[in-house]
C-alpha positions as YAML, in Angstrom:
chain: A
units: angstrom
residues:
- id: 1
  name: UNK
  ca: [16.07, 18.22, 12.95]
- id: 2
  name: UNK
  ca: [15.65, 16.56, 16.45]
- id: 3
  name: UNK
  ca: [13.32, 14.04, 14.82]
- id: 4
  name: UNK
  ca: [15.14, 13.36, 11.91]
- id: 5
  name: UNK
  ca: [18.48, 12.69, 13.99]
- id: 6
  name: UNK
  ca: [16.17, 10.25, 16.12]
- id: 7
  name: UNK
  ca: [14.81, 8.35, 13.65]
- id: 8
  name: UNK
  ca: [18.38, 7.86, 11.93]
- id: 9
  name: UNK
  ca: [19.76, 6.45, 15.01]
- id: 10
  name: UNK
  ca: [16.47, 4.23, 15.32]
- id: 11
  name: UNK
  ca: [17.38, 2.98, 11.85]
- id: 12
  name: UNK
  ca: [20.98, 2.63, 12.21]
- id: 13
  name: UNK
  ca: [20.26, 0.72, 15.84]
- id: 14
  name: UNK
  ca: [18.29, -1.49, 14.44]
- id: 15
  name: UNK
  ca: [19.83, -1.82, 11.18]
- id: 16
  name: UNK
  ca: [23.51, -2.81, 13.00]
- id: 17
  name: UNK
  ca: [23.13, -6.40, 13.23]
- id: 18
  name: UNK
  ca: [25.36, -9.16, 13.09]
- id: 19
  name: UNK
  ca: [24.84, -12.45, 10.24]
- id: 20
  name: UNK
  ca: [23.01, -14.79, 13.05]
- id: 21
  name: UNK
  ca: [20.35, -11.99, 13.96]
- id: 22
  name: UNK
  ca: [19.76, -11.17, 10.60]
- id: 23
  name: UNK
  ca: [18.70, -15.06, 9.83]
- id: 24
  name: UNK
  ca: [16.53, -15.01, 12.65]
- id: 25
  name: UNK
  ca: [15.01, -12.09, 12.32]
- id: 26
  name: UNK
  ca: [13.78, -13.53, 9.00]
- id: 27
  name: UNK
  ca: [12.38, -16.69, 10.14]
- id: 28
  name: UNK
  ca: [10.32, -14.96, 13.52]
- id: 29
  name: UNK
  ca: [7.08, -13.94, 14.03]
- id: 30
  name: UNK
  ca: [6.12, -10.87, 12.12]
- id: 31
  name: UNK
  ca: [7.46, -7.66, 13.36]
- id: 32
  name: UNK
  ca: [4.62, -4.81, 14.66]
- id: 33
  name: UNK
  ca: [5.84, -1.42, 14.33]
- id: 34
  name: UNK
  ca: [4.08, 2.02, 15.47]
- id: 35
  name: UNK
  ca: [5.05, 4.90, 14.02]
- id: 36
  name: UNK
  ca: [3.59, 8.02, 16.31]
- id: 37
  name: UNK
  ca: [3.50, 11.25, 14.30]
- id: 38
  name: UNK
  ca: [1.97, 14.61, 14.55]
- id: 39
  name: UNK
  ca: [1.15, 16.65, 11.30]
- id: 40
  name: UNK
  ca: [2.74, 19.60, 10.83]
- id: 41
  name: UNK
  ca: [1.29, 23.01, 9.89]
- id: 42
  name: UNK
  ca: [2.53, 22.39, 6.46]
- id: 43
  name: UNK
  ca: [0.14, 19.52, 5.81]
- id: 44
  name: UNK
  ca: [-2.61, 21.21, 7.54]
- id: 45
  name: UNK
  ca: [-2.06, 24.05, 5.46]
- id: 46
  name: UNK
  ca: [-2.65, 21.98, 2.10]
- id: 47
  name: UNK
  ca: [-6.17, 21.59, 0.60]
- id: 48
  name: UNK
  ca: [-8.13, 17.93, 0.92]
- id: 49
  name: UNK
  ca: [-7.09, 17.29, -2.67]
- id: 50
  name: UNK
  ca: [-3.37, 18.67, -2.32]
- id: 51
  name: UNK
  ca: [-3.08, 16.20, 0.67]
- id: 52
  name: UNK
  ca: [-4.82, 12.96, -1.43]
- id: 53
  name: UNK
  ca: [-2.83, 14.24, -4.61]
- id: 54
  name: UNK
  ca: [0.29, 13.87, -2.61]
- id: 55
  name: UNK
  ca: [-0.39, 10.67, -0.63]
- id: 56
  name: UNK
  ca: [-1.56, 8.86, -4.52]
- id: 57
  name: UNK
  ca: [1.21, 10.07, -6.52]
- id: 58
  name: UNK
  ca: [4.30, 9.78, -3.57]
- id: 59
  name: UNK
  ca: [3.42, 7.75, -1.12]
- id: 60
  name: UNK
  ca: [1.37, 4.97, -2.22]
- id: 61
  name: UNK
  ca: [3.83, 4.02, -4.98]
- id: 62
  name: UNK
  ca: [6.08, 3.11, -1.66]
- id: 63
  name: UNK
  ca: [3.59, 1.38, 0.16]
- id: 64
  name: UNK
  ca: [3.12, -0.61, -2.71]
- id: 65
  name: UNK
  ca: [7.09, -1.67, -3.66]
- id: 66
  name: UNK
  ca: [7.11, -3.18, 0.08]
- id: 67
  name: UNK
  ca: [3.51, -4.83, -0.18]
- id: 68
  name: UNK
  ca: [4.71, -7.98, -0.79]
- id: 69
  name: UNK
  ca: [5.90, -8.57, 3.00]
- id: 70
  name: UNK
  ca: [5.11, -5.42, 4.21]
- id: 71
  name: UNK
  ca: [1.49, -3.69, 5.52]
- id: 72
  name: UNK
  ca: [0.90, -0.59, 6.29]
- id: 73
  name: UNK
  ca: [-2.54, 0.81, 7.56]
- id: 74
  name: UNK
  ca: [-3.08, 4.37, 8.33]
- id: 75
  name: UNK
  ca: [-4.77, 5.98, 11.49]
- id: 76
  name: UNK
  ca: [-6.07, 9.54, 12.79]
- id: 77
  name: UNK
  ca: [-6.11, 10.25, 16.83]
- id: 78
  name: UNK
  ca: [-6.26, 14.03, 16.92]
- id: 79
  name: UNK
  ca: [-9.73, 13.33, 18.36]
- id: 80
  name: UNK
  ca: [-8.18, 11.44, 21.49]
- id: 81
  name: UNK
  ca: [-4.75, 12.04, 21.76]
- id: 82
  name: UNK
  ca: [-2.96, 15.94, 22.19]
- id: 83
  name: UNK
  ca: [-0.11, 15.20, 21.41]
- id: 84
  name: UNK
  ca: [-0.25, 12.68, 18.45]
- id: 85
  name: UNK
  ca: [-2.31, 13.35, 15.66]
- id: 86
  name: UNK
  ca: [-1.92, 10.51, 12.86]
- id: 87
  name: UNK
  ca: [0.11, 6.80, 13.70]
- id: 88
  name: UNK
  ca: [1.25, 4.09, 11.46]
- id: 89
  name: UNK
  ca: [0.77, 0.46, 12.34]
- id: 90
  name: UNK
  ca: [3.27, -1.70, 9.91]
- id: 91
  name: UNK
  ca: [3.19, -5.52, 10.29]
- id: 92
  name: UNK
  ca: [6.19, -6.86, 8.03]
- id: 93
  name: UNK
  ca: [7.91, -10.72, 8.03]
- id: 94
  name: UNK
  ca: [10.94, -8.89, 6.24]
- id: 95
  name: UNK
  ca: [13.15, -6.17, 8.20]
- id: 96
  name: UNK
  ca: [14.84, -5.12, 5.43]
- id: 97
  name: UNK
  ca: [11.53, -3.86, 3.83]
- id: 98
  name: UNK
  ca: [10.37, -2.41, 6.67]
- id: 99
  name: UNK
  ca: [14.20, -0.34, 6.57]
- id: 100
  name: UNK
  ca: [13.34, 0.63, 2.81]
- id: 101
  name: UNK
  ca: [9.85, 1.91, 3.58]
- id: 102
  name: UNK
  ca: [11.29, 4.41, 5.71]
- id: 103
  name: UNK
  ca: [14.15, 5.03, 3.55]
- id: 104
  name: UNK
  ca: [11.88, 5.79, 0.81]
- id: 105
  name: UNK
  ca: [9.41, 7.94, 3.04]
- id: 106
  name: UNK
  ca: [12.40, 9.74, 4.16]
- id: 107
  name: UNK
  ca: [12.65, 10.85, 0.64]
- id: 108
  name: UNK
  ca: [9.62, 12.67, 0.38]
- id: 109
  name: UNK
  ca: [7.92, 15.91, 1.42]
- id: 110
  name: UNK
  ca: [6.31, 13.57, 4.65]
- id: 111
  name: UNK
  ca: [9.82, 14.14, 6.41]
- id: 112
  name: UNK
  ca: [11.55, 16.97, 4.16]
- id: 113
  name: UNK
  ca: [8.98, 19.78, 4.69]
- id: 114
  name: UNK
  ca: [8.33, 18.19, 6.93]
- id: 115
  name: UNK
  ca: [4.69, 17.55, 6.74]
- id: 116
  name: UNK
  ca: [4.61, 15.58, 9.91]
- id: 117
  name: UNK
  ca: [6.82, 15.04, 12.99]
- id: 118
  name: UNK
  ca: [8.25, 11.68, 14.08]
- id: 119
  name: UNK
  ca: [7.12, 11.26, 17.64]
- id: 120
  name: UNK
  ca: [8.30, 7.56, 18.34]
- id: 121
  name: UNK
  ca: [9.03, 4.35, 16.46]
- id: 122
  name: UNK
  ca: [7.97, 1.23, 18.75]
- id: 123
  name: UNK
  ca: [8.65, -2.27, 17.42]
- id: 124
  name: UNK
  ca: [7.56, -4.73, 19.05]
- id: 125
  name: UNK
  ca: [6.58, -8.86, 18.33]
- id: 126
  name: UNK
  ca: [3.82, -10.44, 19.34]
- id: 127
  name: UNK
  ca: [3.64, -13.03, 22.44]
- id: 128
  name: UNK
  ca: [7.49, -13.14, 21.86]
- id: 129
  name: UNK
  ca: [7.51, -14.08, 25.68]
- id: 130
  name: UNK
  ca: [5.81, -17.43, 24.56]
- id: 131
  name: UNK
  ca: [9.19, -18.05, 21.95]
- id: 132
  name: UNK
  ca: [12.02, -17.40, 25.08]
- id: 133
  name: UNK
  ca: [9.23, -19.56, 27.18]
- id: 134
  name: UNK
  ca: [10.09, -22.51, 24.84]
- id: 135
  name: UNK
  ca: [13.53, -22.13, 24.26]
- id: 136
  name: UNK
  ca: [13.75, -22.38, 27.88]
- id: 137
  name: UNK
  ca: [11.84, -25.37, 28.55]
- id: 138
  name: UNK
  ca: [13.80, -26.69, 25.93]
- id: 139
  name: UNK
  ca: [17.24, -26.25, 27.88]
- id: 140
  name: UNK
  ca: [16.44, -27.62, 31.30]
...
């Protein structure tokens, strides 16, 4: 429940924004976002095919409606990391995608078992100090 309530806030933070940041948020760089999760005893608990069943018949139909603008690539670290097991690395030019990919997770048995835990959402852009760097230039 704790993770769900953060990652609604997250959403609704970043999703309250006025006209002028949503037009620039469209024409930046491309957004990087990490999603840190740990898997649950509920997914461990499912057989190699139950878990590749599930991921081809729920979640790669979402990955695929945001594709256009919107990549997602999939990563294990229970190997070198305790307390995060899997992470998500999502590179998207469009916000609004990036909102309905987690909507649409959100939907499914990857939060409502839940099958994994949301550890932390980090967004981030890349070399954004270079764009402020310019703008200031720019001013003096």
């Amino acid at each position: 429940m704790k993770t769900l309530l953060f990652t609604l806030l997250t959403v609704l933070v970043i999703g309250t924004t006025n006209a002028q940041t949503k037009k620039t948020m469209s024409s930046t760089k491309p957004y990087t976002i990490l999603v840190l999760m740990n898997a649950t005893s509920k997914w461990l608990s499912l057989s190699r095919e139950e878990r590749s069943n599930f991921f081809e018949s729920s979640i790669t139909p979402i990955f695929q409606k945001v594709g256009k603008t919107t990549k997602v690539n999939l990563y294990d670290s229970e190997y070198f990391h305790s307390k995060t097991s899997d992470f998500i690395i999502i590179n998207t030019t469009n916000f609004e995608d990036y909102k309905l990919l987690l909507e649409l997770l959100r939907d499914t048995k990857i939060y409502g078992e839940p099958y994994f835990d949301i550890v932390d959402i980090i967004v981030g852009q890349e070399n954004l100090f270079e764009d402020f760097n310019e703008k200031f230039k720019k001013e003096k």
